[in-house]
């Protein structure tokens, strides 16, 4: 179960360089689940926090292997962009999930399965790996989610919530929509069923041999009934934020740094000069009253510390990290301390942090302070392309980025 997940941008760049020679073989080896996970990059937590940008990964593999030389790896990077773009245009899917989750609790059989006490040894192995490391190989995530939904017949929302509390790389879009896909709710006719032959093909032999108990339960799994909600048309694209930065010139504004985007020195704000900066570490409370696991909180705090250090060096001002439970009140107090007129941040994606924005805006406005949220241009491109399925997204994304 030993796997390294870089907690700083410098460490992430070193790990990317280490992975590049193996990127061309990614297509052939990516589905195999092995101890240590050496056949995948293990960079997803760094991408989730934007210690590394998606475009940096793509540029690095193309420089090393040429266009198309590691296309499957590029597509896996694009999946995260697709999920985010798709959910940004359909935020009600997240809202409905949160409403459902608020009515549920993790007890009884759900708690036994989540804690690795299901009686199916390999699924219990994966549950313990998640609890102990904050990570699972993507194929193992699919197997475990399918086991939860289609074998145990447990609510997908509870499983998705459990993953999001523990995964170092967990974000609302990739996590929620992947669980919906396994349940058969995202793509019509696409339910993912875990099968013993698939496990035997892709699981490392030593893991398979040590965890055969209970595999008979997988023989007769059938799709659980998970009815998709009626989707509304995608929201129109929001106005661009290019003019927002121009309006800050000559004003007293401060930079707010959070763990969804820790690369302000390579962002639309890079050339600007805030008067003050702060970074906030939040408790990550979810709709069911749970909170992020200790290992996830520790990872995100380490990444946040690194982002704050780099932001301080880049902008030439202190950027202290503050632990906060009442984000709105703490940000408002910070603005008053520095007599700020505006707070500027990279826009959080649909998810737990974005859910707090209305209260943040209200608290700031009571002091006459404006919240200005900036969207990265590449995120706007992803939103524009995420109108249907992934492969349509992939084609449109390639055409737009080639043209641009």
CSV table of C-alpha atoms in Angstrom, one decimal:
chain,number,residue,atom,x,y,z
A,1,UNK,CA,0.0,0.0,0.0
A,2,UNK,CA,3.0,2.3,0.0
A,3,UNK,CA,2.6,5.1,-2.4
A,4,UNK,CA,3.9,8.7,-2.4
A,5,UNK,CA,1.7,11.7,-3.0
A,6,UNK,CA,3.6,15.0,-3.3
A,7,UNK,CA,2.6,17.7,-0.9
A,8,UNK,CA,4.5,20.5,-2.6
A,9,UNK,CA,4.7,21.9,-6.1
A,10,UNK,CA,8.5,21.1,-6.2
A,11,UNK,CA,7.9,17.5,-5.2
A,12,UNK,CA,5.0,17.2,-7.7
A,13,UNK,CA,7.3,18.4,-10.5
A,14,UNK,CA,9.9,15.8,-9.5
A,15,UNK,CA,7.3,13.0,-9.5
A,16,UNK,CA,6.1,14.1,-12.9
A,17,UNK,CA,9.6,13.9,-14.3
A,18,UNK,CA,9.9,10.5,-12.8
A,19,UNK,CA,6.7,9.3,-14.4
A,20,UNK,CA,7.3,10.7,-17.9
A,21,UNK,CA,9.3,7.7,-19.2
A,22,UNK,CA,6.4,5.4,-18.3
A,23,UNK,CA,3.7,7.7,-19.8
A,24,UNK,CA,3.7,6.0,-23.2
A,25,UNK,CA,3.1,2.6,-21.5
A,26,UNK,CA,0.2,4.0,-19.5
A,27,UNK,CA,-2.5,2.8,-21.9
A,28,UNK,CA,-1.3,-0.8,-21.6
A,29,UNK,CA,-0.8,-0.8,-17.8
A,30,UNK,CA,-3.2,1.7,-16.3
A,31,UNK,CA,-6.0,-0.8,-15.5
A,32,UNK,CA,-3.7,-3.1,-13.5
A,33,UNK,CA,-4.0,-2.7,-9.7
A,34,UNK,CA,-0.7,-3.3,-8.1
A,35,UNK,CA,0.8,-2.5,-4.7
A,36,UNK,CA,2.5,0.9,-4.7
A,37,UNK,CA,0.6,1.9,-7.9
A,38,UNK,CA,3.8,2.4,-10.0
A,39,UNK,CA,1.9,2.0,-13.2
A,40,UNK,CA,0.0,5.3,-12.7
A,41,UNK,CA,1.4,8.8,-12.0
A,42,UNK,CA,0.0,9.2,-8.5
A,43,UNK,CA,-0.3,12.9,-9.3
A,44,UNK,CA,-4.0,13.3,-8.9
A,45,UNK,CA,-3.9,14.9,-5.5
A,46,UNK,CA,-1.4,17.5,-6.8
A,47,UNK,CA,-3.8,18.2,-9.8
A,48,UNK,CA,-6.8,18.4,-7.5
A,49,UNK,CA,-5.1,21.2,-5.5
A,50,UNK,CA,-3.4,22.6,-8.5
A,51,UNK,CA,0.1,22.2,-7.3
A,52,UNK,CA,0.3,21.1,-10.9
A,53,UNK,CA,-2.0,22.3,-13.7
A,54,UNK,CA,-3.7,19.9,-16.1
A,55,UNK,CA,-2.0,21.7,-19.0
A,56,UNK,CA,1.4,21.2,-17.4
A,57,UNK,CA,0.9,17.4,-17.4
A,58,UNK,CA,-0.2,17.4,-21.1
A,59,UNK,CA,2.6,19.7,-22.2
A,60,UNK,CA,5.2,17.5,-20.4
A,61,UNK,CA,4.0,14.2,-22.0
A,62,UNK,CA,3.8,15.8,-25.4
A,63,UNK,CA,7.3,17.2,-25.1
A,64,UNK,CA,8.6,13.8,-24.1
A,65,UNK,CA,6.5,11.5,-26.4
A,66,UNK,CA,5.1,13.8,-29.1
A,67,UNK,CA,1.4,14.5,-29.9
A,68,UNK,CA,-0.5,11.3,-29.5
A,69,UNK,CA,2.4,9.4,-28.0
A,70,UNK,CA,0.6,9.2,-24.6
A,71,UNK,CA,-3.0,10.0,-25.6
A,72,UNK,CA,-4.6,7.7,-23.1
A,73,UNK,CA,-2.8,9.5,-20.3
A,74,UNK,CA,-3.9,12.8,-21.8
A,75,UNK,CA,-7.5,11.6,-21.9
A,76,UNK,CA,-7.4,10.6,-18.2
A,77,UNK,CA,-6.2,14.1,-17.4
A,78,UNK,CA,-9.1,15.5,-19.6
A,79,UNK,CA,-11.6,13.4,-17.7
A,80,UNK,CA,-11.1,15.5,-14.6
A,81,UNK,CA,-11.6,18.7,-16.7
A,82,UNK,CA,-14.7,17.1,-18.3
A,83,UNK,CA,-16.3,16.3,-15.0
A,84,UNK,CA,-15.7,19.8,-13.6
A,85,UNK,CA,-16.9,21.5,-16.7
A,86,UNK,CA,-20.0,19.3,-16.8
A,87,UNK,CA,-21.0,19.9,-13.2
A,88,UNK,CA,-20.3,23.7,-13.4
A,89,UNK,CA,-23.0,23.8,-16.1
A,90,UNK,CA,-25.4,21.5,-14.1
A,91,UNK,CA,-25.0,22.5,-10.5
A,92,UNK,CA,-28.4,21.2,-9.6
A,93,UNK,CA,-27.0,17.6,-9.8
A,94,UNK,CA,-24.7,18.5,-6.9
A,95,UNK,CA,-27.5,20.2,-5.0
A,96,UNK,CA,-29.8,17.2,-5.3
A,97,UNK,CA,-27.0,14.9,-4.2
A,98,UNK,CA,-26.4,17.1,-1.1
A,99,UNK,CA,-30.1,17.1,-0.3
A,100,UNK,CA,-30.3,13.3,-0.5
A,101,UNK,CA,-27.1,12.9,1.6
A,102,UNK,CA,-28.5,15.1,4.3
A,103,UNK,CA,-31.3,12.6,4.9
A,104,UNK,CA,-28.9,9.7,5.3
A,105,UNK,CA,-26.5,8.4,7.9
A,106,UNK,CA,-23.6,6.0,7.7
A,107,UNK,CA,-24.6,3.3,10.1
A,108,UNK,CA,-25.4,-0.4,10.1
A,109,UNK,CA,-24.4,-2.3,7.0
A,110,UNK,CA,-23.1,0.8,5.3
A,111,UNK,CA,-20.7,1.4,8.2
A,112,UNK,CA,-19.5,-2.2,8.1
A,113,UNK,CA,-18.7,-2.1,4.4
A,114,UNK,CA,-17.1,1.4,4.6
A,115,UNK,CA,-14.8,0.2,7.4
A,116,UNK,CA,-13.7,-3.0,5.6
A,117,UNK,CA,-16.0,-5.5,7.4
A,118,UNK,CA,-18.1,-6.7,4.5
A,119,UNK,CA,-16.8,-10.2,4.5
A,120,UNK,CA,-15.6,-9.9,0.8
A,121,UNK,CA,-11.9,-9.9,1.5
A,122,UNK,CA,-10.8,-7.9,-1.6
A,123,UNK,CA,-13.4,-5.2,-1.1
A,124,UNK,CA,-12.4,-5.0,2.6
A,125,UNK,CA,-8.7,-4.7,1.5
A,126,UNK,CA,-9.7,-1.7,-0.7
A,127,UNK,CA,-11.7,-0.1,2.1
A,128,UNK,CA,-8.7,-0.4,4.5
A,129,UNK,CA,-6.4,1.0,1.8
A,130,UNK,CA,-8.6,4.1,1.4
A,131,UNK,CA,-8.8,4.6,5.2
A,132,UNK,CA,-5.0,4.2,5.6
A,133,UNK,CA,-3.7,6.0,2.6
A,134,UNK,CA,-6.4,8.3,1.3
A,135,UNK,CA,-6.1,6.8,-2.1
A,136,UNK,CA,-7.4,4.0,-4.4
A,137,UNK,CA,-6.4,3.1,-7.9
A,138,UNK,CA,-9.2,4.2,-10.3
A,139,UNK,CA,-10.1,0.6,-11.3
A,140,UNK,CA,-10.4,-0.3,-7.6
A,141,UNK,CA,-12.6,2.7,-7.0
A,142,UNK,CA,-15.0,1.4,-9.8
A,143,UNK,CA,-15.0,-2.1,-8.4
A,144,UNK,CA,-15.7,-0.9,-4.8
A,145,UNK,CA,-18.4,1.6,-5.9
A,146,UNK,CA,-20.1,-1.2,-7.9
A,147,UNK,CA,-19.9,-3.6,-5.0
A,148,UNK,CA,-21.4,-0.9,-2.7
A,149,UNK,CA,-24.3,-0.1,-5.1
A,150,UNK,CA,-25.0,-3.3,-7.0
A,151,UNK,CA,-24.0,-6.0,-4.6
A,152,UNK,CA,-24.6,-4.5,-1.2
A,153,UNK,CA,-27.6,-2.4,-2.5
A,154,UNK,CA,-26.5,0.6,-0.5
A,155,UNK,CA,-27.3,4.3,-1.5
A,156,UNK,CA,-24.7,5.6,-3.9
A,157,UNK,CA,-24.9,9.0,-2.2
A,158,UNK,CA,-23.5,7.5,1.0
A,159,UNK,CA,-20.7,5.8,-0.8
A,160,UNK,CA,-19.8,9.0,-2.7
A,161,UNK,CA,-19.8,11.0,0.6
A,162,UNK,CA,-17.5,8.4,2.2
A,163,UNK,CA,-15.1,8.7,-0.7
A,164,UNK,CA,-15.1,12.4,-0.7
A,165,UNK,CA,-14.2,12.5,3.0
A,166,UNK,CA,-11.2,10.3,2.6
A,167,UNK,CA,-9.7,10.7,-0.9
A,168,UNK,CA,-6.7,13.0,-1.1
A,169,UNK,CA,-7.6,13.8,-4.7
A,170,UNK,CA,-11.4,13.9,-4.2
A,171,UNK,CA,-13.3,16.7,-5.7
A,172,UNK,CA,-17.0,17.2,-6.0
A,173,UNK,CA,-17.3,16.7,-9.7
A,174,UNK,CA,-15.0,13.7,-10.4
A,175,UNK,CA,-16.3,11.9,-7.3
A,176,UNK,CA,-20.0,12.6,-7.6
A,177,UNK,CA,-20.3,12.0,-11.3
A,178,UNK,CA,-18.1,8.9,-11.3
A,179,UNK,CA,-20.4,7.3,-8.6
A,180,UNK,CA,-23.4,8.3,-10.7
A,181,UNK,CA,-21.8,6.7,-13.8
A,182,UNK,CA,-21.2,3.4,-11.9
A,183,UNK,CA,-24.8,3.5,-10.7
A,184,UNK,CA,-26.0,3.9,-14.3
A,185,UNK,CA,-27.3,7.4,-13.8
A,186,UNK,CA,-24.9,9.5,-15.9
A,187,UNK,CA,-25.0,7.7,-19.2
A,188,UNK,CA,-28.1,5.9,-20.4
A,189,UNK,CA,-27.5,2.1,-20.5
A,190,UNK,CA,-24.1,2.4,-18.9
A,191,UNK,CA,-24.2,0.6,-15.5
A,192,UNK,CA,-20.9,-0.7,-14.2
A,193,UNK,CA,-21.0,-4.2,-12.6
A,194,UNK,CA,-18.0,-5.6,-10.8
A,195,UNK,CA,-17.2,-9.1,-12.0
A,196,UNK,CA,-14.8,-11.8,-10.6
A,197,UNK,CA,-13.1,-12.4,-14.0
A,198,UNK,CA,-12.3,-8.7,-14.3
A,199,UNK,CA,-10.7,-8.7,-10.8
A,200,UNK,CA,-8.7,-11.8,-11.7
A,201,UNK,CA,-7.4,-10.3,-14.9
A,202,UNK,CA,-6.4,-6.9,-13.5
A,203,UNK,CA,-5.5,-7.4,-9.9
A,204,UNK,CA,-1.9,-8.3,-9.0
A,205,UNK,CA,-1.7,-12.1,-8.4
A,206,UNK,CA,-0.4,-11.7,-4.8
A,207,UNK,CA,-3.4,-9.4,-3.9
A,208,UNK,CA,-5.8,-11.8,-5.6
A,209,UNK,CA,-4.5,-14.9,-3.8
A,210,UNK,CA,-4.5,-13.2,-0.4
A,211,UNK,CA,-8.1,-11.9,-0.7
A,212,UNK,CA,-10.2,-14.6,-2.3
A,213,UNK,CA,-12.6,-15.0,0.6
A,214,UNK,CA,-16.2,-14.0,-0.3
A,215,UNK,CA,-15.7,-13.7,-4.0
A,216,UNK,CA,-18.7,-15.9,-4.7
A,217,UNK,CA,-20.9,-12.9,-3.8
A,218,UNK,CA,-19.9,-11.2,-7.0
A,219,UNK,CA,-21.2,-13.9,-9.3
A,220,UNK,CA,-24.8,-12.9,-9.4
A,221,UNK,CA,-24.8,-9.2,-9.1
A,222,UNK,CA,-27.5,-7.3,-11.1
A,223,UNK,CA,-27.9,-3.6,-11.5
A,224,UNK,CA,-29.5,-1.8,-8.6
A,225,UNK,CA,-32.4,0.5,-9.4
A,226,UNK,CA,-31.0,4.0,-9.5
A,227,UNK,CA,-33.3,6.3,-11.3
A,228,UNK,CA,-31.6,9.4,-12.8
A,229,UNK,CA,-33.3,12.7,-12.2
A,230,UNK,CA,-34.6,14.7,-15.1
A,231,UNK,CA,-31.6,16.9,-16.1
A,232,UNK,CA,-32.2,20.5,-17.0
A,233,UNK,CA,-30.4,22.0,-20.0
A,234,UNK,CA,-26.8,23.1,-19.2
A,235,UNK,CA,-26.6,26.6,-17.8
A,236,UNK,CA,-25.4,29.3,-20.2
A,237,UNK,CA,-21.8,30.2,-19.9
A,238,UNK,CA,-21.1,32.9,-17.3
A,239,UNK,CA,-19.6,36.2,-18.3
A,240,UNK,CA,-15.9,36.2,-18.6
A,241,UNK,CA,-13.9,37.6,-15.7
A,242,UNK,CA,-11.2,39.4,-17.7
A,243,UNK,CA,-12.5,42.8,-16.8
A,244,UNK,CA,-12.6,42.0,-13.1
A,245,UNK,CA,-8.8,42.2,-12.7
A,246,UNK,CA,-8.7,45.7,-14.4
A,247,UNK,CA,-11.3,47.0,-11.9
A,248,UNK,CA,-8.9,46.2,-9.0
A,249,UNK,CA,-6.2,48.6,-10.1
A,250,UNK,CA,-5.8,51.4,-7.5
A,251,UNK,CA,-8.1,49.7,-5.0
A,252,UNK,CA,-7.3,48.1,-1.7
A,253,UNK,CA,-7.7,44.4,-2.3
A,254,UNK,CA,-6.5,41.2,-0.8
A,255,UNK,CA,-5.8,37.7,-2.1
A,256,UNK,CA,-7.7,34.7,-0.6
A,257,UNK,CA,-6.0,31.4,-1.3
A,258,UNK,CA,-7.8,28.1,-0.8
A,259,UNK,CA,-6.9,24.5,-1.5
A,260,UNK,CA,-8.7,24.2,-4.8
A,261,UNK,CA,-6.2,26.4,-6.6
A,262,UNK,CA,-2.7,26.7,-5.1
A,263,UNK,CA,-0.9,28.2,-8.1
A,264,UNK,CA,-1.6,32.0,-8.0
A,265,UNK,CA,1.8,32.7,-9.5
A,266,UNK,CA,0.6,31.0,-12.7
A,267,UNK,CA,-2.9,32.5,-13.0
A,268,UNK,CA,-4.7,35.7,-14.2
A,269,UNK,CA,-3.6,37.3,-10.9
A,270,UNK,CA,0.1,36.7,-11.4
A,271,UNK,CA,1.0,40.2,-12.6
A,272,UNK,CA,-1.0,42.0,-9.9
A,273,UNK,CA,-0.1,43.2,-6.5
A,274,UNK,CA,-2.5,42.6,-3.6
A,275,UNK,CA,-2.2,44.6,-0.4
A,276,UNK,CA,-2.6,41.5,1.8
A,277,UNK,CA,-3.0,37.8,1.4
A,278,UNK,CA,-4.5,35.0,3.5
A,279,UNK,CA,-4.9,31.2,3.0
A,280,UNK,CA,-7.7,29.3,4.8
A,281,UNK,CA,-7.9,25.7,5.8
A,282,UNK,CA,-11.5,24.7,6.3
A,283,UNK,CA,-13.0,21.7,8.1
A,284,UNK,CA,-14.6,20.3,5.0
A,285,UNK,CA,-18.1,19.6,6.5
A,286,UNK,CA,-20.5,17.8,4.3
A,287,UNK,CA,-24.3,17.7,4.1
A,288,UNK,CA,-24.5,14.6,6.4
A,289,UNK,CA,-22.5,16.3,9.2
A,290,UNK,CA,-19.3,14.4,8.6
A,291,UNK,CA,-15.9,16.0,8.0
A,292,UNK,CA,-12.8,15.2,6.1
A,293,UNK,CA,-10.6,12.4,7.4
A,294,UNK,CA,-7.5,13.3,9.3
A,295,UNK,CA,-5.2,12.0,6.5
A,296,UNK,CA,-7.1,14.2,3.9
A,297,UNK,CA,-7.0,17.2,6.2
A,298,UNK,CA,-3.2,16.7,6.8
A,299,UNK,CA,-2.5,16.4,3.1
A,300,UNK,CA,-4.6,19.5,2.1
A,301,UNK,CA,-3.0,21.5,4.9
A,302,UNK,CA,0.5,20.6,3.7
A,303,UNK,CA,-0.4,21.6,0.1
A,304,UNK,CA,-1.9,24.8,1.4
A,305,UNK,CA,1.2,25.7,3.4
A,306,UNK,CA,3.3,25.2,0.2
A,307,UNK,CA,0.9,27.4,-1.8
A,308,UNK,CA,0.9,30.1,0.8
A,309,UNK,CA,4.7,30.1,0.9
A,310,UNK,CA,5.0,30.4,-2.9
A,311,UNK,CA,2.2,33.1,-2.9
A,312,UNK,CA,4.1,35.1,-0.3
A,313,UNK,CA,7.4,34.9,-2.3
A,314,UNK,CA,5.7,35.8,-5.6
A,315,UNK,CA,3.6,38.8,-4.3
A,316,UNK,CA,6.2,39.9,-1.8
A,317,UNK,CA,3.7,40.0,1.2
A,318,UNK,CA,3.0,37.6,4.1
A,319,UNK,CA,0.4,34.9,3.4
A,320,UNK,CA,-0.5,33.3,6.7
A,321,UNK,CA,-2.6,30.1,6.8
A,322,UNK,CA,-5.5,30.2,9.2
A,323,UNK,CA,-7.6,27.2,10.4
A,324,UNK,CA,-11.2,28.2,10.2
A,325,UNK,CA,-14.6,26.8,11.0
A,326,UNK,CA,-16.6,30.0,10.3
A,327,UNK,CA,-15.1,30.9,7.0
A,328,UNK,CA,-17.4,33.9,6.3
A,329,UNK,CA,-16.7,35.5,9.7
A,330,UNK,CA,-12.9,34.9,9.6
A,331,UNK,CA,-12.6,36.4,6.1
A,332,UNK,CA,-14.7,39.4,7.0
A,333,UNK,CA,-12.5,40.0,10.1
A,334,UNK,CA,-9.4,39.8,7.9
A,335,UNK,CA,-10.7,42.4,5.5
A,336,UNK,CA,-11.4,44.8,8.4
A,337,UNK,CA,-7.9,44.2,9.8
A,338,UNK,CA,-6.3,45.3,6.5
A,339,UNK,CA,-9.0,47.9,5.5
A,340,UNK,CA,-9.7,46.1,2.2
A,341,UNK,CA,-12.3,47.1,-0.4
A,342,UNK,CA,-12.2,43.8,-2.3
A,343,UNK,CA,-11.3,40.1,-1.8
A,344,UNK,CA,-10.0,38.3,-4.8
A,345,UNK,CA,-9.8,34.5,-5.3
A,346,UNK,CA,-9.6,31.9,-8.0
A,347,UNK,CA,-13.2,30.7,-8.3
A,348,UNK,CA,-13.9,27.4,-6.5
A,349,UNK,CA,-15.7,24.7,-8.5
A,350,UNK,CA,-19.2,23.5,-7.6
A,351,UNK,CA,-18.7,21.6,-4.3
A,352,UNK,CA,-18.4,22.1,-0.6
A,353,UNK,CA,-16.3,25.3,-0.7
A,354,UNK,CA,-18.5,26.9,-3.4
A,355,UNK,CA,-21.5,26.1,-1.2
A,356,UNK,CA,-20.1,28.5,1.4
A,357,UNK,CA,-19.7,31.4,-1.0
A,358,UNK,CA,-23.2,33.0,-0.4
A,359,UNK,CA,-22.4,33.3,3.3
A,360,UNK,CA,-19.0,34.7,2.5
A,361,UNK,CA,-20.4,37.3,0.1
A,362,UNK,CA,-23.0,38.3,2.6
A,363,UNK,CA,-20.5,38.7,5.4
A,364,UNK,CA,-18.2,40.8,3.3
A,365,UNK,CA,-20.9,43.0,1.9
A,366,UNK,CA,-22.0,44.0,5.4
A,367,UNK,CA,-18.6,45.7,5.6
A,368,UNK,CA,-18.8,47.1,2.1
A,369,UNK,CA,-16.3,44.6,0.8
A,370,UNK,CA,-16.7,43.0,-2.7
A,371,UNK,CA,-15.8,39.3,-3.4
A,372,UNK,CA,-14.2,39.0,-6.9
A,373,UNK,CA,-13.9,35.4,-8.2
A,374,UNK,CA,-11.6,34.7,-11.2
A,375,UNK,CA,-12.0,31.8,-13.5
A,376,UNK,CA,-9.0,30.4,-15.3
A,377,UNK,CA,-9.3,30.6,-19.1
A,378,UNK,CA,-8.8,26.9,-19.5
A,379,UNK,CA,-11.6,26.2,-17.1
A,380,UNK,CA,-13.9,28.3,-19.2
A,381,UNK,CA,-12.9,26.2,-22.3
A,382,UNK,CA,-13.7,23.0,-20.4
A,383,UNK,CA,-17.1,24.4,-19.5
A,384,UNK,CA,-17.8,25.4,-23.0
A,385,UNK,CA,-17.0,21.9,-24.3
A,386,UNK,CA,-18.8,19.8,-21.6
A,387,UNK,CA,-22.2,19.8,-23.2
A,388,UNK,CA,-22.6,16.0,-23.7
A,389,UNK,CA,-20.5,12.9,-23.3
A,390,UNK,CA,-16.7,12.7,-22.8
A,391,UNK,CA,-15.6,11.8,-26.3
A,392,UNK,CA,-17.5,14.7,-27.8
A,393,UNK,CA,-15.9,16.8,-25.1
A,394,UNK,CA,-12.4,15.4,-26.0
A,395,UNK,CA,-12.9,16.3,-29.7
A,396,UNK,CA,-14.2,19.8,-29.0
A,397,UNK,CA,-11.5,20.4,-26.5
A,398,UNK,CA,-8.8,19.4,-28.9
A,399,UNK,CA,-10.2,21.6,-31.7
A,400,UNK,CA,-10.5,24.6,-29.5
A,401,UNK,CA,-7.1,24.4,-27.9
A,402,UNK,CA,-5.5,23.7,-31.3
A,403,UNK,CA,-7.2,26.8,-32.7
A,404,UNK,CA,-6.3,28.8,-29.6
